[in-house]
Amino acid sequence: MTPNRTTLENLTFDNRFTRKLPCDPNTANTRHQVTNACYSRVNPTPAKAPGLVAFSREAAHLLDLEEKACQSDLFTRVFTGNQALVDMDPFAMCYGGHQFGSWAGQLGDGRAINLGEIINHHNKRWILQLKGAGPTPYSRTADGLAVLRSSIREFLCSEAMFHLGVPTTRALSLTLTGEQVERDMLYDGRPKMEPGAVVCRLSPSFTRFGNFQILAARQENTLLKSLMDYTIETDFSLPGPLSQTSYELWFREVCEKTMDMIIHWMRVGFVHGVMNTDNMSILGLTMDYGPYGWLEDYNPGWTPNTTDAGRRYSFKNQPQIALWNLGQLANAILPVVKNPEPLQEALDDAIKYFRQGQDDMMAKKLGFQRFEPETDRSLTTGLLSLLESTEIDYTLFFRGLSHLDITKEPMENQIPPFIKKAYYAPDQVTPAHSNRLNAWIALYGKRLTRDRISHETKKQQMDRINPKYVLRNYLVQTAIDNAKKDFSLVWELLDVMRRPYDEQPDREMFAEKRPEWARHKPGCSMLSCSS
Ligand code: AMP
Ligand code: MG
């Protein structure tokens, strides 16, 4: 058998999480508090009529599965939860979390069921997890189900983020259950029936900050240590036998991975929308795609999440919220680490790490070879304040900027043509704004000459970091609206987002700024947690 031609029946399972960590002794699939355990064994609820919507061939390759395997009936049945493969060992994880800044107690996988862990031919571990395949002991007052609308959003965005180079959990498949699910999408007392769906997600680990927090909250310190040791040994490559230093190094690494993820979010204009500690991956992967969104015009205070009245999770707040969440993780692991000092130091360094990373990222977005504080600090803050001063599309502006050829003269009082299409209302731009912009461009041009690289090289570098295509909010909503008819736009967006940094001449329409009709449309600019 060639390594990347595995059949579903031949997948190699190694269910380490359930083998090494304690299971909830209460085997009933009824809502309950789960103490002294990391998970509960629970089977997916078989769906009435499973049907394939889409799959990701790149995610399938992680499991050594070819496209043909994904087109089989068995694939649809397995990844909707209707059929188990022999070595699967399904379970739901126990975790807690801080939601919007307040401790919420036990949450857990209320509608996620891990099927098992695959080892691929590169010896890499991938956990299979269904989202929307029925209730678990952690479902609280909810139904354990997911609707097509939010599942299309999660499926497409997971894969788009991967191709954009942003750390993320992956999405293997999207299927329909053939059942209807009731949801009050706008929370306005007008519930509707919507098609039920299941996404199969893949990740080396689905462990969240909240998995540690719940154990700490219950003072289950021995188990807390077991989960920490397990995580370090399974998911982190730290040297030598475990010691106190390992925990400190581990926490440092979690801080850095988390900050790396945030820097990527800021680079591509992504707003997660619900950065509760139960949605924070210990591996620094973007996870739990709910009411997320992409910046259109550069508005740092923006969040797509209408449930977040205080805008706690707005674009600009993401770094400080990540830090706050890391602080909660530090509190949680303290009973095992014992000494708070190295944890506090790691948190302080995380701020520096972020600032440095953000500077480097901005320098790269601007096409500089490195960040030079004397000039680049004021250039970046100057630019961001310009972008904020009128409606300018974040993605299109940076993509357009790479066309700037410093050997050519600027045109007075005019927006240069290569960035004009980033403006939402180009006709309303005041002469004062164009002058300010051109003054900035003059300084920027001068700074570029110092790097002594050719226009072509600089342009290529900028086009590798400033995407042409992002998963614009209105595009996904259009795919959702079209899903009543067919899923062709789901497939097409999946395909467009495979090469987000390349020019795709026949797909210019997917790179256009948000059309006016989508400005206030639910699903485009406004999303609730209902999913
Ligand atoms: P979220 O806001 O999606 O991160 O979810 C917070 C918690 O609510 C997690 O424990 C989820 O598993 C749970 N949850 C969300 N939606 C549902 C649902 N439809 N059924 C059961 N649990 C849910
Ligand atoms: Mg969640």
XYZ file of C-alpha atoms and ligand atoms in Angstrom:
555
model
C 0.000 0.000 0.000
C 1.459 3.412 -0.938
C 1.522 5.648 2.131
C -0.916 8.281 0.971
C -3.505 5.893 -0.386
C -5.114 4.664 2.774
C -8.701 3.543 2.836
C -10.998 4.508 5.657
C -10.930 0.943 6.932
C -7.131 1.016 7.096
C -6.605 4.186 9.083
C -4.211 3.686 12.000
C -5.729 4.751 15.299
C -3.792 5.467 18.470
C -6.276 6.780 21.023
C -3.836 8.231 23.474
C -6.098 10.740 25.240
C -8.602 8.106 26.327
C -5.883 5.567 27.071
C -3.801 7.812 29.325
C -6.312 10.039 31.070
C -9.184 9.199 33.412
C -12.708 8.784 32.072
C -15.987 9.885 33.618
C -17.347 6.788 35.426
C -20.908 7.905 34.792
C -21.551 6.422 31.361
C -25.045 7.839 30.889
C -25.316 10.422 28.134
C -27.212 12.807 30.359
C -26.175 16.287 31.419
C -24.045 16.120 34.522
C -21.043 17.570 36.303
C -17.991 15.471 35.539
C -15.432 15.408 38.312
C -12.042 13.710 38.559
C -12.074 12.951 34.849
C -10.901 14.616 31.630
C -13.645 13.281 29.356
C -16.787 11.175 28.986
C -17.227 8.370 26.485
C -20.162 9.176 24.237
C -21.277 8.122 20.778
C -22.506 10.416 18.038
C -26.255 10.339 17.452
C -26.888 8.802 14.021
C -28.450 11.274 11.606
C -31.581 10.596 9.601
C -30.141 11.091 6.125
C -26.421 11.932 5.953
C -25.412 13.783 2.803
C -22.086 15.189 1.696
C -21.805 18.930 1.159
C -18.053 19.329 0.746
C -14.672 17.998 1.825
C -11.155 19.384 1.848
C -8.712 17.294 -0.136
C -5.754 18.890 1.669
C -7.217 17.958 5.055
C -7.918 14.444 3.748
C -4.258 14.157 2.761
C -3.333 14.705 6.398
C -5.037 11.369 7.011
C -3.443 9.854 3.872
C -6.891 9.739 2.277
C -7.299 10.396 -1.444
C -10.241 12.277 -2.895
C -11.849 9.038 -3.969
C -12.165 7.908 -0.361
C -13.929 11.176 0.464
C -16.507 10.604 -2.255
C -17.592 7.281 -0.803
C -20.786 6.623 1.020
C -18.823 5.289 3.957
C -16.972 8.622 4.312
C -20.250 10.538 4.562
C -21.667 8.071 7.058
C -18.559 8.002 9.252
C -18.132 11.783 9.335
C -21.768 12.485 10.062
C -21.587 10.084 12.985
C -23.675 7.252 11.551
C -21.012 4.607 11.435
C -17.987 3.989 13.629
C -14.721 2.578 12.338
C -13.454 -0.408 14.322
C -10.734 1.344 16.350
C -12.583 4.526 17.139
C -13.151 5.443 20.797
C -15.558 8.420 20.824
C -15.453 10.899 23.700
C -16.343 14.441 24.725
C -13.873 16.540 26.706
C -14.488 18.247 30.009
C -13.476 21.878 30.210
C -14.549 25.148 31.754
C -13.863 28.713 30.831
C -14.125 32.421 31.309
C -16.852 33.739 29.063
C -16.681 37.497 28.440
C -14.458 37.827 31.475
C -16.521 35.829 33.987
C -15.913 32.316 35.181
C -18.634 30.082 33.729
C -17.877 26.747 35.406
C -18.140 23.474 33.496
C -18.717 23.857 29.769
C -17.125 20.980 27.872
C -17.697 19.546 24.408
C -21.426 20.197 24.300
C -21.706 19.375 20.632
C -18.268 18.091 19.750
C -17.414 14.410 19.785
C -13.865 13.204 19.239
C -13.904 10.008 17.230
C -10.313 8.960 17.725
C -6.712 9.788 16.952
C -5.078 8.932 13.636
C -1.367 8.489 13.101
C -0.513 9.297 9.472
C 2.416 8.004 7.455
C 4.562 10.937 8.604
C 3.879 9.700 12.120
C 1.804 12.789 12.810
C -1.188 12.679 15.126
C -4.564 14.011 14.003
C -7.636 13.881 16.206
C -10.941 13.560 14.382
C -13.730 15.600 15.916
C -17.349 15.900 14.822
C -19.169 19.131 15.592
C -22.952 18.913 15.630
C -23.361 15.149 15.972
C -25.667 15.165 18.974
C -25.701 15.821 22.701
C -23.083 14.886 25.272
C -22.965 15.122 29.067
C -21.711 18.703 28.510
C -24.595 19.939 26.372
C -26.182 21.846 29.255
C -29.462 23.353 27.997
C -28.598 23.059 24.297
C -29.233 20.346 21.700
C -25.754 19.247 20.642
C -26.512 20.134 17.043
C -25.208 22.632 14.496
C -26.857 24.256 11.499
C -25.646 24.411 7.909
C -25.120 28.184 7.985
C -22.552 28.150 10.797
C -21.044 24.876 9.599
C -20.315 26.329 6.135
C -18.662 29.222 7.943
C -16.484 26.965 10.067
C -15.599 24.596 7.240
C -14.527 27.319 4.811
C -12.737 29.501 7.303
C -10.657 26.683 8.810
C -9.259 25.842 5.396
C -8.934 29.477 4.295
C -6.911 30.258 7.417
C -4.629 27.315 6.750
C -3.886 28.496 3.217
C -3.333 32.025 4.501
C -0.642 30.604 6.775
C -2.558 31.233 10.011
C -2.331 28.493 12.681
C -5.712 26.783 12.826
C -7.601 23.584 13.378
C -8.555 22.021 10.055
C -11.834 20.942 8.496
C -12.084 17.606 6.727
C -15.726 17.484 5.784
C -19.101 19.143 5.866
C -22.213 16.989 5.752
C -25.940 17.402 6.178
C -27.836 15.386 8.747
C -31.084 15.427 6.801
C -32.790 16.816 9.899
C -34.108 20.249 10.769
C -32.816 22.192 13.751
C -34.525 25.108 15.452
C -32.523 28.316 15.817
C -33.327 31.897 16.731
C -30.607 33.409 14.591
C -31.038 37.043 15.593
C -32.179 36.270 19.152
C -35.345 38.238 18.446
C -37.879 35.615 19.492
C -38.493 34.406 15.956
C -36.951 30.923 15.770
C -36.796 29.123 12.445
C -36.073 25.588 11.333
C -32.728 25.250 9.569
C -30.879 22.284 8.007
C -28.694 20.427 10.483
C -25.039 19.821 9.585
C -21.848 18.269 10.906
C -18.259 19.433 10.393
C -15.411 17.013 10.986
C -12.486 18.973 12.368
C -8.880 17.834 12.594
C -6.254 18.965 15.056
C -3.205 17.471 16.761
C -4.981 18.500 19.973
C -8.318 20.054 20.854
C -7.192 20.871 24.385
C -8.142 24.384 25.474
C -7.023 26.673 28.291
C -10.354 25.722 29.843
C -9.376 22.035 30.166
C -6.780 23.077 32.755
C -8.982 25.723 34.312
C -11.791 23.341 35.206
C -9.396 21.034 37.076
C -7.851 23.955 38.947
C -11.286 25.333 39.828
C -12.178 21.978 41.353
C -8.803 21.710 43.052
C -8.193 18.416 41.309
C -4.481 19.108 41.378
C -3.220 15.582 40.784
C -5.328 15.334 37.672
C -4.274 18.843 36.665
C -0.657 17.672 36.787
C -1.534 14.570 34.768
C -3.162 16.653 32.037
C -0.193 19.046 31.975
C 2.282 16.158 31.734
C 0.152 14.496 29.093
C -0.050 17.688 27.008
C 3.658 18.415 27.257
C 4.603 14.865 26.319
C 2.074 14.510 23.512
C 1.971 17.925 21.928
C 5.193 19.736 22.798
C 8.767 18.760 22.118
C 10.517 19.859 25.288
C 13.864 18.338 26.221
C 14.523 15.684 28.840
C 12.424 14.200 31.625
C 9.699 16.441 33.008
C 10.733 18.832 35.770
C 9.558 22.141 37.220
C 11.547 23.862 34.479
C 9.562 21.941 31.860
C 6.337 23.535 33.077
C 7.871 26.996 32.861
C 9.276 26.365 29.385
C 5.965 24.932 28.344
C 4.015 27.959 29.531
C 6.467 30.211 27.696
C 5.897 28.242 24.532
C 2.112 28.476 24.916
C 2.478 32.255 25.333
C 4.562 32.522 22.174
C 2.313 30.276 20.109
C -0.748 32.230 21.227
C 0.874 35.550 20.363
C 2.044 34.222 16.990
C -1.566 33.341 16.211
C -2.766 36.821 17.194
C -0.099 38.496 15.056
C -1.364 36.481 12.095
C -4.947 37.525 12.866
C -3.869 41.175 12.884
C -1.947 40.651 9.647
C -4.901 39.274 7.686
C -7.622 41.310 9.417
C -9.340 38.445 11.202
C -11.610 38.966 14.205
C -12.345 35.770 16.129
C -15.366 37.198 17.879
C -15.488 34.971 20.984
C -12.077 34.775 22.625
C -13.356 33.071 25.745
C -10.751 30.904 27.480
C -12.666 27.787 26.425
C -12.015 28.796 22.804
C -8.250 29.181 23.276
C -6.227 26.257 21.954
C -3.226 25.163 23.997
C -1.383 24.836 20.667
C -2.136 28.414 19.641
C -4.454 27.315 16.849
C -7.439 29.353 15.787
C -10.397 27.271 16.895
C -14.169 27.327 17.318
C -15.203 29.467 14.403
C -18.409 31.153 15.546
C -19.349 34.778 14.898
C -15.944 35.579 13.390
C -15.407 38.176 10.692
C -12.882 39.907 8.453
C -12.107 43.593 8.584
C -13.521 45.358 5.579
C -12.807 49.041 6.109
C -10.060 49.420 8.694
C -12.003 49.898 11.898
C -9.994 48.586 14.847
C -12.970 48.776 17.217
C -15.030 46.446 15.039
C -16.393 43.063 16.032
C -18.910 41.088 13.999
C -20.352 39.570 17.175
C -23.589 41.367 18.044
C -23.721 39.464 21.351
C -20.578 41.338 22.441
C -22.143 44.656 23.371
C -19.025 45.930 25.144
C -16.829 45.027 22.146
C -14.535 43.090 24.415
C -13.377 40.978 21.477
C -12.950 43.720 18.863
C -10.061 43.565 16.371
C -7.778 45.860 18.323
C -8.467 44.194 21.681
C -7.341 40.752 20.550
C -3.721 41.015 21.753
C -4.645 42.194 25.245
C -7.413 39.627 25.531
C -4.971 36.886 24.526
C -2.719 38.086 27.312
C -5.580 38.145 29.786
C -6.476 34.592 28.773
C -2.850 33.509 29.206
C -3.023 35.055 32.670
C -6.002 32.823 33.442
C -4.071 29.811 32.207
C -1.158 30.820 34.444
C -3.534 30.957 37.420
C -4.857 27.529 36.514
C -1.479 25.793 36.341
C -0.039 27.568 39.372
C -0.963 24.771 41.826
C 1.415 22.513 39.876
C 4.084 25.048 38.927
C 3.934 26.437 42.506
C 6.186 29.439 41.890
C 4.277 32.344 40.305
C 7.421 34.279 39.346
C 8.446 32.453 36.175
C 4.838 32.538 35.008
C 4.631 36.287 35.564
C 7.941 36.694 33.753
C 6.650 34.680 30.821
C 3.552 36.886 30.686
C 5.684 40.040 30.739
C 7.838 38.622 27.982
C 4.740 37.704 26.002
C 3.942 41.431 25.748
C 7.431 42.148 24.426
C 7.236 39.154 22.131
C 3.962 40.402 20.720
C 5.223 43.959 20.203
C 8.312 42.741 18.421
C 6.277 40.330 16.301
C 3.753 43.001 15.451
C 6.503 45.421 14.400
C 8.132 42.770 12.214
C 4.773 41.881 10.710
C 3.937 45.514 9.906
C 7.402 46.028 8.422
C 6.851 43.035 6.152
C 3.385 44.226 5.183
C 5.008 47.483 4.108
C 7.765 45.729 2.185
C 10.661 46.674 4.502
C 13.488 44.245 5.049
C 13.345 44.815 8.793
C 11.613 47.083 11.272
C 13.663 50.196 11.944
C 12.076 51.895 14.954
C 13.317 55.465 14.313
C 11.419 55.719 11.063
C 9.008 52.806 10.973
C 7.179 53.426 14.221
C 5.802 56.726 13.029
C 5.239 55.403 9.504
C 3.063 52.538 10.747
C 1.078 54.540 13.275
C 0.679 57.310 10.694
C -0.636 54.857 8.158
C -3.076 53.174 10.529
C -4.526 56.521 11.557
C -4.913 57.424 7.880
C -6.664 54.134 7.173
C -9.022 54.780 10.046
C -9.859 58.303 8.951
C -12.137 57.263 6.094
C -13.500 53.924 4.873
C -10.545 52.103 3.344
C -10.472 48.358 2.813
C -7.664 46.830 4.887
C -6.932 43.942 2.518
C -7.128 45.923 -0.712
C -5.038 48.785 0.613
C -2.009 46.651 1.482
C -2.344 44.567 -1.643
C -2.539 47.733 -3.727
C 0.404 49.341 -1.964
C 2.837 46.807 -3.389
C 2.331 48.460 -6.790
C 3.951 51.654 -5.575
C 7.019 52.267 -7.692
C 9.167 54.847 -5.977
C 10.795 55.900 -9.204
C 7.478 57.318 -10.370
C 6.185 60.739 -9.295
C 3.038 60.953 -7.115
C 0.058 62.859 -8.463
C -0.866 65.804 -6.305
C -4.311 65.893 -4.712
C -5.221 62.457 -6.033
C -5.422 59.004 -4.592
C -2.922 56.870 -6.483
C -4.845 54.515 -8.806
C -3.323 51.361 -7.331
C -5.013 51.993 -3.987
C -8.088 53.853 -5.153
C -10.141 50.685 -5.311
C -9.582 50.189 -1.585
C -11.728 53.243 -0.865
C -15.383 52.640 -0.098
C -16.338 56.165 -1.170
C -13.499 57.461 -3.386
C -15.579 60.393 -4.604
C -16.043 61.724 -1.110
C -12.352 61.878 -0.303
C -11.352 65.407 0.644
C -8.282 67.129 -0.809
C -6.956 67.240 2.759
C -7.096 63.471 2.939
C -5.350 62.957 -0.417
C -2.656 65.413 0.583
C -2.130 63.597 3.860
C -1.994 60.294 2.020
C 0.488 61.591 -0.526
C 2.626 63.072 2.216
C 2.693 59.659 3.859
C 3.536 57.989 0.537
C 6.430 60.410 0.047
C 7.920 59.447 3.418
C 7.212 55.787 2.751
C 8.899 56.013 -0.649
C 11.989 57.540 0.931
C 12.095 54.755 3.485
C 11.806 52.129 0.742
C 14.821 53.496 -1.137
C 16.975 52.853 1.944
C 16.426 49.096 1.615
C 18.016 49.082 -1.853
C 15.964 46.288 -3.326
C 14.255 46.324 -6.667
C 10.610 47.219 -7.047
C 9.917 43.733 -8.376
C 11.518 41.924 -5.436
C 9.777 44.154 -2.928
C 6.463 43.646 -4.665
C 6.860 39.886 -4.619
C 7.700 39.914 -0.920
C 4.704 42.106 -0.103
C 2.359 39.941 -2.155
C 3.375 36.872 -0.098
C 2.258 38.516 3.130
C -0.657 40.738 2.064
C -3.356 38.400 0.754
C -5.305 39.223 -2.355
C -8.199 37.046 -1.223
C -9.674 36.743 2.244
C -12.881 34.993 3.163
C -14.934 38.159 3.082
C -18.034 38.087 5.266
C -20.435 38.706 2.405
C -18.857 35.986 0.250
C -19.502 33.274 2.818
C -23.002 34.624 3.363
C -23.630 34.378 -0.380
C -22.451 30.754 -0.328
C -24.866 30.163 2.563
C -27.756 31.818 0.704
C -26.946 29.792 -2.426
C -26.847 26.558 -0.431
C -30.643 26.460 -0.720
C -30.020 25.754 -4.408
C -26.608 24.040 -4.542
C -23.182 23.991 -2.929
C -21.169 25.184 -5.913
C -20.148 28.426 -4.220
C -18.901 26.520 -1.165
C -16.610 24.527 -3.452
C -15.586 27.606 -5.374
C -14.686 29.621 -2.263
C -12.753 26.642 -0.946
C -10.849 26.674 -4.218
C -10.282 30.458 -4.358
C -8.892 30.357 -0.835
C -6.366 27.667 -1.789
C -4.172 30.395 -3.305
C -4.979 33.574 -1.388
C -1.694 35.293 -2.299
C -1.785 34.558 -6.027
C -3.420 36.628 -8.700
C -6.337 34.588 -10.028
C -7.349 36.645 -13.069
C -10.674 34.911 -13.662
C -11.638 35.426 -10.012
C -11.283 39.165 -9.559
C -14.855 39.314 -8.250
C -13.806 37.421 -5.103
C -11.231 40.106 -4.331
C -13.648 42.997 -4.469
C -14.564 45.076 -1.454
C -17.880 44.524 0.278
C -20.778 45.653 -1.889
C -23.134 48.228 -0.401
C -26.030 45.761 -0.028
C -24.000 43.766 2.471
C -23.165 46.702 4.730
C -25.813 45.949 7.369
C -26.998 42.515 6.282
C -27.139 39.874 9.033
C -24.489 37.227 8.411
C -22.258 39.803 6.708
C -21.590 42.537 9.218
C -23.599 41.193 12.133
C -23.474 37.727 13.608
C -24.811 36.225 16.772
C -23.578 33.190 18.651
C -26.633 31.257 17.453
C -25.271 28.373 15.431
P -19.140 28.455 22.081
O -19.715 29.783 22.424
O -19.571 27.926 20.742
O -17.669 28.404 22.254
O -19.755 27.414 23.097
C -19.631 27.493 24.491
C -20.085 26.199 25.085
O -21.424 25.917 24.694
C -19.266 24.988 24.686
O -19.212 24.160 25.793
C -20.090 24.385 23.602
O -19.855 23.005 23.448
C -21.511 24.645 24.076
N -22.477 24.698 22.985
C -22.627 25.644 22.040
N -23.649 25.350 21.218
C -24.161 24.173 21.640
C -25.230 23.324 21.206
N -25.988 23.632 20.165
N -25.461 22.198 21.905
C -24.708 21.873 22.958
N -23.717 22.623 23.427
C -23.436 23.756 22.776
Mg -16.400 26.984 21.928
